[in-house]
Amino acid sequence: MAVPDSPFRVVVVGAGISGLVASHCLQKAGVDHVVLERRDEVAPFEGASISIYPQVVRVLHQIGCLEPLLKIGVPHEWGHIRRPDGTLAGSLDLFRRLAKNHGHDLLPMERREFLRVLHEGLPDKTFIRTGCKITDIREFSDRVEVTMGDGTVEKGDMVLGCDGVYSYVRRLMWDHANKVHPGLIPKQEQEAGFAVEWKCLIGVGPPAPSLGAADLTFVHENRFSFVLLAQPHCTFFFVLFLLDKPLRSTSRVRYTDQEAEALAASIADHPLTDSLKFSELWDNRTRGALISLEEGVLEHWHHGRIVLAGDAVHKATPNIALGGNTAMEDIVVLCNQLHALLGEHGGTRPSAAALDSLFATYQEERKERAKYIVSLSGLASRVQAGASTLHKVAGWLMPKLPVAPVASDLSKYIRAGPKLDYVKVRDFAAGRLAWKDDEEMEKRMRSKVVGGNATHSSGVRRLWQMASAAGAVVMLFSAAWVARCIPGIKLESD
């Protein structure tokens, strides 16, 4: 039995981006927790890059991690679109416009370094436990118990699954849900998982002067494409290939080093610019791998005392770099709601029913935004890879579009990003545009002064505003604006 007067406690599974940000947010909220990581280290030497959008830059400022991150990555200056032969089709200065609008623009950096800064910046690192592979989760009326491979047990009031696209917490949650409510999680959902229509060569190569000092380059091709992030000290690369036959994420594919080498050799002579071939990045890489890319948003994000976040419930292709940002937004929204709930209970521990209601509210707030981002990212990938004739037409038109409307609409999406409600934002560089939550707070304050009631947008209206704003992202990265004007190319949420 749980001790009646023990503090509310969260068991977080996974010390990746979501898990580490969760520890920061929970520590800021004064919530007891533990983060269980199956690996023996927090920042493994794998992966490539992550790019941080301004709304998440604001959160990183709140948790005290922004300053060291600004020393790692150099903001993009230009976005370039290149034809299959490597010649330049067009360039956009969107990133400079974002900096003016929000005080910060897109921040690219090595994923491993991002994890390192998140870990080193924790006020208390004892909340993180490595080498902890979970084997079971048992739920009770007043607690949850997480068992690990060595037999040790961590007890808490809830489990937060941040353990990625092949989440074991999700599998245990499904099993428990169907024991309590048979058929709640349909067999089809469990077996289908995420869609897998891509494989991707990812890695870190040497700096390439022809890519610019800190520019972002897309090279369009037929059924594959290149995404190249230049930095003064290296080049991050992603090469996405459409599969001949789609898979489901339950049929997990693990590619060998030999398969990666063979695929890289097949495009070794492909031009990336007028003077650079892919082999120059691959042959001199620091690291590289061939991986599957999953896509989709799952329907069930919680059950009982278990709730999921990040890649465990939504997964996007990397072309517009919104996957990691969306995962961190999940954590911010969930922790805001948890902080408010604990405050309402005045020190007493919320019931299972109260937690279930909180999780449902969190899922409702986040799911539609996640669906749009996943659909948006998928469209970007398909336009850049010329997946169909219509996608190719959209890709051809993309560099011809004006950038001013793009920056304006993208800023609407960025402005709507959440921040931690219980941490003040101090000394954060301001842009020309106010954050949406700041505007809403000002409206509420004015409403209180005059004794009126603040008027809130309906859920449908908020969703429409979000969708309209997010469409601007694709104008740079995938010509969605053009695609939406061509019959046959649609987003799932259209």
mmCIF file of N, CA and C in Angstrom, residues 361-432:
data_model
loop_
_atom_site.group_PDB
_atom_site.id
_atom_site.type_symbol
_atom_site.label_atom_id
_atom_site.label_comp_id
_atom_site.label_asym_id
_atom_site.label_seq_id
_atom_site.Cartn_x
_atom_site.Cartn_y
_atom_site.Cartn_z
ATOM 1 N N THR A 361 -7.850 15.297 -20.889
ATOM 2 C CA THR A 361 -7.756 16.693 -21.298
ATOM 3 C C THR A 361 -6.462 16.945 -22.061
ATOM 4 N N TYR A 362 -5.372 16.381 -21.555
ATOM 5 C CA TYR A 362 -4.071 16.489 -22.224
ATOM 6 C C TYR A 362 -4.133 15.898 -23.629
ATOM 7 N N GLN A 363 -4.697 14.718 -23.773
ATOM 8 C CA GLN A 363 -4.795 14.075 -25.080
ATOM 9 C C GLN A 363 -5.627 14.913 -26.040
ATOM 10 N N GLU A 364 -6.747 15.444 -25.544
ATOM 11 C CA GLU A 364 -7.618 16.246 -26.393
ATOM 12 C C GLU A 364 -6.906 17.499 -26.889
ATOM 13 N N GLU A 365 -6.135 18.117 -26.005
ATOM 14 C CA GLU A 365 -5.446 19.349 -26.387
ATOM 15 C C GLU A 365 -4.328 19.105 -27.378
ATOM 16 N N ARG A 366 -3.670 17.952 -27.282
ATOM 17 C CA ARG A 366 -2.474 17.717 -28.082
ATOM 18 C C ARG A 366 -2.707 16.917 -29.368
ATOM 19 N N LYS A 367 -3.718 16.084 -29.418
ATOM 20 C CA LYS A 367 -3.819 15.120 -30.518
ATOM 21 C C LYS A 367 -3.990 15.782 -31.880
ATOM 22 N N GLU A 368 -4.878 16.761 -31.995
ATOM 23 C CA GLU A 368 -5.112 17.358 -33.308
ATOM 24 C C GLU A 368 -3.878 18.095 -33.817
ATOM 25 N N ARG A 369 -3.167 18.760 -32.926
ATOM 26 C CA ARG A 369 -1.934 19.451 -33.333
ATOM 27 C C ARG A 369 -0.914 18.424 -33.814
ATOM 28 N N ALA A 370 -0.822 17.305 -33.100
ATOM 29 C CA ALA A 370 0.112 16.258 -33.506
ATOM 30 C C ALA A 370 -0.271 15.668 -34.858
ATOM 31 N N LYS A 371 -1.562 15.448 -35.076
ATOM 32 C CA LYS A 371 -2.004 14.899 -36.357
ATOM 33 C C LYS A 371 -1.633 15.825 -37.507
ATOM 34 N N TYR A 372 -1.825 17.105 -37.289
ATOM 35 C CA TYR A 372 -1.512 18.028 -38.369
ATOM 36 C C TYR A 372 -0.006 18.059 -38.653
ATOM 37 N N ILE A 373 0.807 18.055 -37.596
ATOM 38 C CA ILE A 373 2.254 18.100 -37.776
ATOM 39 C C ILE A 373 2.749 16.846 -38.498
ATOM 40 N N VAL A 374 2.211 15.689 -38.135
ATOM 41 C CA VAL A 374 2.613 14.444 -38.794
ATOM 42 C C VAL A 374 2.211 14.470 -40.262
ATOM 43 N N SER A 375 0.998 14.930 -40.546
ATOM 44 C CA SER A 375 0.538 15.013 -41.921
ATOM 45 C C SER A 375 1.355 16.032 -42.713
ATOM 46 N N LEU A 376 1.636 17.165 -42.085
ATOM 47 C CA LEU A 376 2.441 18.216 -42.689
ATOM 48 C C LEU A 376 3.833 17.697 -43.046
ATOM 49 N N SER A 377 4.456 17.018 -42.114
ATOM 50 C CA SER A 377 5.803 16.483 -42.328
ATOM 51 C C SER A 377 5.805 15.444 -43.443
ATOM 52 N N GLY A 378 4.776 14.594 -43.446
ATOM 53 C CA GLY A 378 4.680 13.578 -44.489
ATOM 54 C C GLY A 378 4.524 14.184 -45.863
ATOM 55 N N LEU A 379 3.740 15.252 -45.960
ATOM 56 C CA LEU A 379 3.583 15.934 -47.238
ATOM 57 C C LEU A 379 4.906 16.543 -47.683
ATOM 58 N N ALA A 380 5.645 17.127 -46.746
ATOM 59 C CA ALA A 380 6.960 17.680 -47.074
ATOM 60 C C ALA A 380 7.866 16.613 -47.658
ATOM 61 N N SER A 381 7.893 15.457 -47.023
ATOM 62 C CA SER A 381 8.746 14.363 -47.485
ATOM 63 C C SER A 381 8.369 13.938 -48.895
ATOM 64 N N ARG A 382 7.077 13.846 -49.161
ATOM 65 C CA ARG A 382 6.618 13.339 -50.463
ATOM 66 C C ARG A 382 6.819 14.353 -51.585
ATOM 67 N N VAL A 383 6.662 15.636 -51.272
ATOM 68 C CA VAL A 383 6.919 16.652 -52.291
ATOM 69 C C VAL A 383 8.398 16.662 -52.658
ATOM 70 N N GLN A 384 9.258 16.620 -51.652
ATOM 71 C CA GLN A 384 10.696 16.675 -51.911
ATOM 72 C C GLN A 384 11.202 15.427 -52.626
ATOM 73 N N ALA A 385 10.532 14.303 -52.415
ATOM 74 C CA ALA A 385 10.922 13.066 -53.083
ATOM 75 C C ALA A 385 10.137 12.825 -54.364
ATOM 76 N N GLY A 386 9.284 13.745 -54.758
ATOM 77 C CA GLY A 386 8.510 13.580 -55.972
ATOM 78 C C GLY A 386 7.733 12.282 -55.985
ATOM 79 N N ALA A 387 6.982 12.024 -54.921
ATOM 80 C CA ALA A 387 6.301 10.742 -54.764
ATOM 81 C C ALA A 387 5.252 10.498 -55.831
ATOM 82 N N SER A 388 4.716 11.551 -56.436
ATOM 83 C CA SER A 388 3.738 11.419 -57.509
ATOM 84 C C SER A 388 3.924 12.595 -58.454
ATOM 85 N N THR A 389 3.225 12.580 -59.561
ATOM 86 C CA THR A 389 3.329 13.683 -60.510
ATOM 87 C C THR A 389 2.903 14.998 -59.869
ATOM 88 N N LEU A 390 1.835 14.942 -59.078
ATOM 89 C CA LEU A 390 1.362 16.164 -58.422
ATOM 90 C C LEU A 390 2.369 16.678 -57.400
ATOM 91 N N HIS A 391 3.006 15.766 -56.677
ATOM 92 C CA HIS A 391 4.042 16.182 -55.731
ATOM 93 C C HIS A 391 5.212 16.833 -56.472
ATOM 94 N N LYS A 392 5.559 16.290 -57.625
ATOM 95 C CA LYS A 392 6.658 16.856 -58.416
ATOM 96 C C LYS A 392 6.323 18.272 -58.887
ATOM 97 N N VAL A 393 5.077 18.466 -59.297
ATOM 98 C CA VAL A 393 4.655 19.803 -59.718
ATOM 99 C C VAL A 393 4.751 20.781 -58.548
ATOM 100 N N ALA A 394 4.303 20.341 -57.375
ATOM 101 C CA ALA A 394 4.385 21.201 -56.187
ATOM 102 C C ALA A 394 5.835 21.534 -55.860
ATOM 103 N N GLY A 395 6.731 20.536 -55.983
ATOM 104 C CA GLY A 395 8.142 20.774 -55.724
ATOM 105 C C GLY A 395 8.758 21.746 -56.704
ATOM 106 N N TRP A 396 8.320 21.681 -57.965
ATOM 107 C CA TRP A 396 8.847 22.598 -58.976
ATOM 108 C C TRP A 396 8.402 24.038 -58.694
ATOM 109 N N LEU A 397 7.168 24.198 -58.215
ATOM 110 C CA LEU A 397 6.644 25.531 -57.947
ATOM 111 C C LEU A 397 7.180 26.137 -56.649
ATOM 112 N N MET A 398 7.619 25.293 -55.719
ATOM 113 C CA MET A 398 7.971 25.754 -54.378
ATOM 114 C C MET A 398 8.959 26.921 -54.361
ATOM 115 N N PRO A 399 10.106 26.860 -55.044
ATOM 116 C CA PRO A 399 11.057 27.980 -54.941
ATOM 117 C C PRO A 399 10.577 29.274 -55.577
ATOM 118 N N LYS A 400 9.453 29.229 -56.277
ATOM 119 C CA LYS A 400 8.935 30.415 -56.932
ATOM 120 C C LYS A 400 7.960 31.191 -56.051
ATOM 121 N N LEU A 401 7.663 30.665 -54.859
ATOM 122 C CA LEU A 401 6.692 31.306 -53.981
ATOM 123 C C LEU A 401 7.316 32.461 -53.207
ATOM 124 N N PRO A 402 6.557 33.532 -52.906
ATOM 125 C CA PRO A 402 7.084 34.633 -52.086
ATOM 126 C C PRO A 402 7.261 34.190 -50.637
ATOM 127 N N VAL A 403 8.245 34.774 -49.950
ATOM 128 C CA VAL A 403 8.558 34.328 -48.599
ATOM 129 C C VAL A 403 7.781 35.097 -47.529
ATOM 130 N N ALA A 404 7.352 36.311 -47.801
ATOM 131 C CA ALA A 404 6.685 37.120 -46.770
ATOM 132 C C ALA A 404 5.439 36.450 -46.209
ATOM 133 N N PRO A 405 4.526 35.924 -47.047
ATOM 134 C CA PRO A 405 3.360 35.234 -46.488
ATOM 135 C C PRO A 405 3.742 33.991 -45.698
ATOM 136 N N VAL A 406 4.835 33.347 -46.112
ATOM 137 C CA VAL A 406 5.300 32.154 -45.403
ATOM 138 C C VAL A 406 5.675 32.515 -43.974
ATOM 139 N N ALA A 407 6.511 33.540 -43.830
ATOM 140 C CA ALA A 407 6.958 33.952 -42.496
ATOM 141 C C ALA A 407 5.782 34.390 -41.638
ATOM 142 N N SER A 408 4.822 35.079 -42.231
ATOM 143 C CA SER A 408 3.668 35.561 -41.481
ATOM 144 C C SER A 408 2.834 34.405 -40.939
ATOM 145 N N ASP A 409 2.524 33.436 -41.813
ATOM 146 C CA ASP A 409 1.682 32.321 -41.378
ATOM 147 C C ASP A 409 2.426 31.379 -40.440
ATOM 148 N N LEU A 410 3.711 31.164 -40.690
ATOM 149 C CA LEU A 410 4.497 30.317 -39.801
ATOM 150 C C LEU A 410 4.563 30.931 -38.408
ATOM 151 N N SER A 411 4.633 32.245 -38.344
ATOM 152 C CA SER A 411 4.692 32.909 -37.042
ATOM 153 C C SER A 411 3.414 32.706 -36.245
ATOM 154 N N LYS A 412 2.266 32.561 -36.932
ATOM 155 C CA LYS A 412 1.026 32.270 -36.218
ATOM 156 C C LYS A 412 1.116 30.916 -35.520
ATOM 157 N N TYR A 413 1.721 29.955 -36.197
ATOM 158 C CA TYR A 413 1.914 28.623 -35.600
ATOM 159 C C TYR A 413 2.868 28.700 -34.406
ATOM 160 N N ILE A 414 3.966 29.404 -34.575
ATOM 161 C CA ILE A 414 4.962 29.506 -33.508
ATOM 162 C C ILE A 414 4.378 30.228 -32.298
ATOM 163 N N ARG A 415 3.649 31.305 -32.532
ATOM 164 C CA ARG A 415 3.082 32.101 -31.439
ATOM 165 C C ARG A 415 2.158 31.286 -30.551
ATOM 166 N N ALA A 416 1.551 30.233 -31.104
ATOM 167 C CA ALA A 416 0.585 29.430 -30.354
ATOM 168 C C ALA A 416 1.250 28.353 -29.505
ATOM 169 N N GLY A 417 2.573 28.239 -29.560
ATOM 170 C CA GLY A 417 3.261 27.212 -28.782
ATOM 171 C C GLY A 417 3.121 27.435 -27.281
ATOM 172 N N PRO A 418 3.034 26.356 -26.494
ATOM 173 C CA PRO A 418 2.854 26.502 -25.038
ATOM 174 C C PRO A 418 4.158 26.827 -24.320
ATOM 175 N N LYS A 419 4.025 27.436 -23.159
ATOM 176 C CA LYS A 419 5.154 27.619 -22.252
ATOM 177 C C LYS A 419 4.752 27.058 -20.899
ATOM 178 N N LEU A 420 5.677 26.960 -19.958
ATOM 179 C CA LEU A 420 5.355 26.534 -18.602
ATOM 180 C C LEU A 420 4.598 27.657 -17.894
ATOM 181 N N ASP A 421 3.376 27.364 -17.478
ATOM 182 C CA ASP A 421 2.540 28.389 -16.849
ATOM 183 C C ASP A 421 3.045 28.796 -15.474
ATOM 184 N N TYR A 422 3.801 27.909 -14.831
ATOM 185 C CA TYR A 422 4.208 28.166 -13.447
ATOM 186 C C TYR A 422 5.656 28.637 -13.321
ATOM 187 N N VAL A 423 6.290 28.975 -14.444
ATOM 188 C CA VAL A 423 7.653 29.512 -14.425
ATOM 189 C C VAL A 423 7.650 30.833 -15.183
ATOM 190 N N LYS A 424 8.059 31.894 -14.526
ATOM 191 C CA LYS A 424 8.058 33.205 -15.167
ATOM 192 C C LYS A 424 9.108 33.255 -16.282
ATOM 193 N N VAL A 425 8.782 34.010 -17.326
ATOM 194 C CA VAL A 425 9.716 34.212 -18.433
ATOM 195 C C VAL A 425 10.423 35.543 -18.203
ATOM 196 N N ARG A 426 11.691 35.458 -17.848
ATOM 197 C CA ARG A 426 12.454 36.675 -17.540
ATOM 198 C C ARG A 426 13.606 36.841 -18.536
ATOM 199 N N ASP A 427 13.833 38.095 -18.939
ATOM 200 C CA ASP A 427 14.995 38.435 -19.773
ATOM 201 C C ASP A 427 15.074 37.587 -21.031
ATOM 202 N N PHE A 428 13.939 37.351 -21.666
ATOM 203 C CA PHE A 428 13.915 36.588 -22.909
ATOM 204 C C PHE A 428 13.763 37.560 -24.067
ATOM 205 N N ALA A 429 14.640 37.422 -25.063
ATOM 206 C CA ALA A 429 14.621 38.347 -26.197
ATOM 207 C C ALA A 429 13.244 38.372 -26.844
ATOM 208 N N ALA A 430 12.696 39.569 -26.978
ATOM 209 C CA ALA A 430 11.363 39.718 -27.555
ATOM 210 C C ALA A 430 11.457 40.036 -29.039
ATOM 211 N N GLY A 431 10.499 39.549 -29.797
ATOM 212 C CA GLY A 431 10.419 39.858 -31.209
ATOM 213 C C GLY A 431 9.324 40.879 -31.476
ATOM 214 N N ARG A 432 9.024 41.048 -32.740
ATOM 215 C CA ARG A 432 7.994 42.027 -33.108
ATOM 216 C C ARG A 432 6.595 41.551 -32.749
#
